[in-house]
Amino acid sequence: MNASHEDQGRPEPRVGPAPAEEPSFHPYHHPAAGWGAAKSVTRVLTRERALVDGPRAIMRMNHENTGFDCPGCAWPDDTKGLHLDICENGIKHVTWEMTRKRVGREFFADHTVTELAGWSDFALEDQGRLTEPMVYDPESDHYVPIAWHDAFELAGRILRELDDPNQASFYTSGRLGNEATFLYQLFARELGTNNLPDCSNMCHEASGRALQASLGTGKGTVDLQDWETTDALFIMGVNAASNAPRMLTALAEAYHRGAQIVHINPLVEAAATRTIVPHDFMDMALMKTTRTSTLNLQPRIGGDMALLRGMAKAVLEEARRDPKAVDQEFIDRYTAGFDEYRAVCEATTWEEIERQSGLDRADVLKAARVYGDADRSIVSWCLGVSQHEHGVDTVREIVNLLLLRGNLGREGAGPSPVRGHSNVQGNRTCGIDHRPTEEFLDRLAEVCKIDPPHEHGLDTVATIHAMHRGDVKVFVGMGGNFALAAPDTPYTYEALRRCELTVQVSTKLNRSHLVHGRRALILPCLGRTEKDHQRGGVQSTSVEDSMSMVHLSVGMKRPASPHLLSEPAVIAGLARAALPGSDTPWEWYVEDYDRIRDTMAQTLDGFEDCNRRVRLPLGFRIRQPARELVFLTPSGRAEFSAAPLPDVVPAPGTLALGTMRSHDQWNTTIYSDDDRYRGVKGLRTLVFMNEDDMRERGVREFDPVDITSTAKDGSHRHLDGYLAIPYDIPRGCAAGYMPEMNVLCAIGDYSTQSDQPLMKHVKVTITRSA
Ligand SMILES: Nc1nc2c(c(=O)[nH]1)N[C@H]1C(S)=C(S)[C@@H](COP(=O)(O)OP(=O)(O)OC[C@H]3O[C@@H](n4cnc5c(=O)[nH]c(N)nc54)[C@H](O)[C@@H]3O)O[C@H]1N2
Ligand SMILES: Nc1nc2c(c(=O)[nH]1)N[C@H]1C(S)=C(S)[C@@H](COP(=O)(O)OP(=O)(O)OC[C@H]3O[C@@H](n4cnc5c(=O)[nH]c(N)nc54)[C@H](O)[C@@H]3O)O[C@H]1N2
Ligand SMILES: [Mo]
């Protein structure tokens, strides 16, 4: 299989393990979670040789203050406290970190970087945990050991010698705890740059910007209790059974209560069918399934905004007959821009709504009826909504719809984005933002006695461009796997290779260590499950979940190697070396993270008294003004938006391709080549297509096809020899897996609204391979 950019047909190593000789596809008809999940967990525990530690650790996960936060996803913990609320993928994720396998200096002595570059991504991570700092030696093409002090000194010297601090860029992947996050942004800003790209730039940037514009807060307003009391749940663009599996419990509970559950997704994912609640032992024993859906709608890729507009139009039409269909009192009292919005809804024709959404008017009306009949509604969404050109407009349309019936600021109602990484929301709260507000910078300057830069910094896409041009010379990756997660793989590789220095702070070997700058450091750190000993004793870190709850996470496992440092210690080491004269007490902070939290309490909104509050049994919830109907918008009201519907219908002969995760992967970490809930075994290099689209192209099941994307600038990118799988997906749509398909995502194709790469709407043609 070949991946290439224009004529640059360089073969790429595989991402997954080894595709089966005979891959298989049988549509999945079993409930989500339940025994299939239990079996899969056992397999992973065995492979990682964690059969003893694994189960013990899992019992400590997500428990009130005594355990560590599951690094699997950002779904909140049960508000009722102790509860074995764990999931298959969380367990896979934890055991992946706790593996007994190690990558030591002998490993690096045995393999050149060129050799490793030919390994699959699965094989790289499968070697186990990194154990000591390493530096790239160009003479021998090996990574060789380096003392921590020398590693810091090397990075510090290169940072000190830059002509301009904006020649460095500091990436964060959303797993970093709040305390390390705070130190990291302080380091970058004291150095003099706001170049703080993060995974959020590829993830929920659109949601943050939309909610900020509409409600004056970048976050959702609901919590789990709201999920437990709502009448109607609208679940949009998320594969919850794989990516937020603990949501299944909430869906099953909602169903039992008689709530309506509407899934909006081009694919009918496993969470839109039924589940066996994994922590309900009676259900498990009796194989008792619960439905998790009352209505499934399959819009075309990108068709959500048209569907939402149609629902709003129907509600407004109903209001002419029955004024109570809208909450006029709420609208008058709390919102601005209603008349323009009503006008734009009226002006949008049903024909346009049907064409753009790909749904019949009757189906749109079904969803509208559910919404109109519910006293309280929650709309929840993830990447299927955000990773689009018009992601911001679509999230704003979600808010528009909610405002119509006053679904905000009361129990059981509101917007509820499902965040990705376990602390991606906390990262933003604690200062990872390439566009910081003036108020934040002023507070930081006052409390930390630094002079932060005010000009906005670079996000992910802009950082890649700047590295390519040579404007950014130092790239620091605080976790994550930038090389593989970012769009336009060959372009991103070239950008990283042009750097003077790349530094990767990681737990496992990955592609970003092999696609490196002229000089390169691998700095291995503690994982979240591990005990973090500092001078002041065992340390804890705090994290924030999707619903703004902040709580402590305490690791309890012996570290994978005695040479690992915690993330705050690595940041402090880098900072001291780069800023030798700094008045910031870096070393003092690392001795006791309470000191970092004290500074955070003075600097960050909502963190007042956080050292005490974070130790309360369930932690604390960050104040959400919009929840209290306080809107920090220019008008002081919730703002309706009135954007025109975008044209998302693929041109004749082309398809809209969405890139997504399989069940057995965590972003760039691949556990196997299977995608259980979609019925696929032993194959990742596939493309799901509508049967009619296949027939039209003379393509049958498992036929190899060539995929060509066309970028906004007209350039083409290719993936050849992918196998076609007939799937229940609307015509004109196709889907396949990231990160393999990132090759097809052009670097210039990002949303003008959010700057997010367009990972769910790649324009492609698909033909049978010659
Ligand atoms: N196990 C596991 N858990 C994870 C992750 C993981 O990789 N593995 N990743 C974490 C991260 S960082 C994130 S951001 C989340 C991601 O969670 P998801 O958003 O579920 O991620 P994807 O796999 O990209 O799936 C996108 C979903 O959107 C649907 N979709 C695609 N296009 C459209 C569209 O136009 N409209 C609608 N309505 N739906 C569409 C797809 O069919 C699919 O169900 O999960 C987090 N949790
Ligand atoms: N085409 C396409 N591309 C996408 C997406 C898509 O849907 N389609 N989704 C995007 C999204 S939503 C996201 S969030 C990004 C994800 O992008 P990233 O966050 O950059 O990628 P991950 O795969 O989550 O990072 C995995 C690596 O993190 C390191 N790691 C794990 N635990 C720790 C830890 O505790 N500390 C440290 N320091 N390192 C650790 C390990 O070395 C591991 O190899 O990808 C984006 N890319
Ligand atoms: Mo994400």
Coordinates of N, CA, C and O and ligand atoms in Angstrom, one line a residue, residues 199 203 383 420-421 661 667, ligand 3:
C199 N -3.5 19.7 21.0 CA -4.3 18.7 20.2 C -5.7 19.3 20.0 O -6.4 19.0 19.1
C203 N -9.2 19.2 17.4 CA -10.2 18.5 18.1 C -11.5 19.3 18.4 O -12.4 19.2 17.6
L383 N -16.4 14.9 17.5 CA -15.7 15.3 16.3 C -16.5 15.3 15.0 O -16.1 16.1 14.1
G420 N -12.1 15.1 24.3 CA -11.3 13.9 23.9 C -10.4 13.5 25.0 O -10.7 12.7 25.9
H421 N -9.1 14.0 25.0 CA -8.1 13.6 25.9 C -8.6 13.9 27.3 O -9.4 14.9 27.6
R661 N -11.6 6.9 14.3 CA -10.9 5.9 15.0 C -11.6 4.6 14.9 O -12.8 4.5 14.8
N667 N -6.3 7.3 19.5 CA -5.6 8.2 18.6 C -4.5 7.5 17.8 O -4.8 6.6 17.0
Ligands
MO3 MO -9.2 14.8 20.5

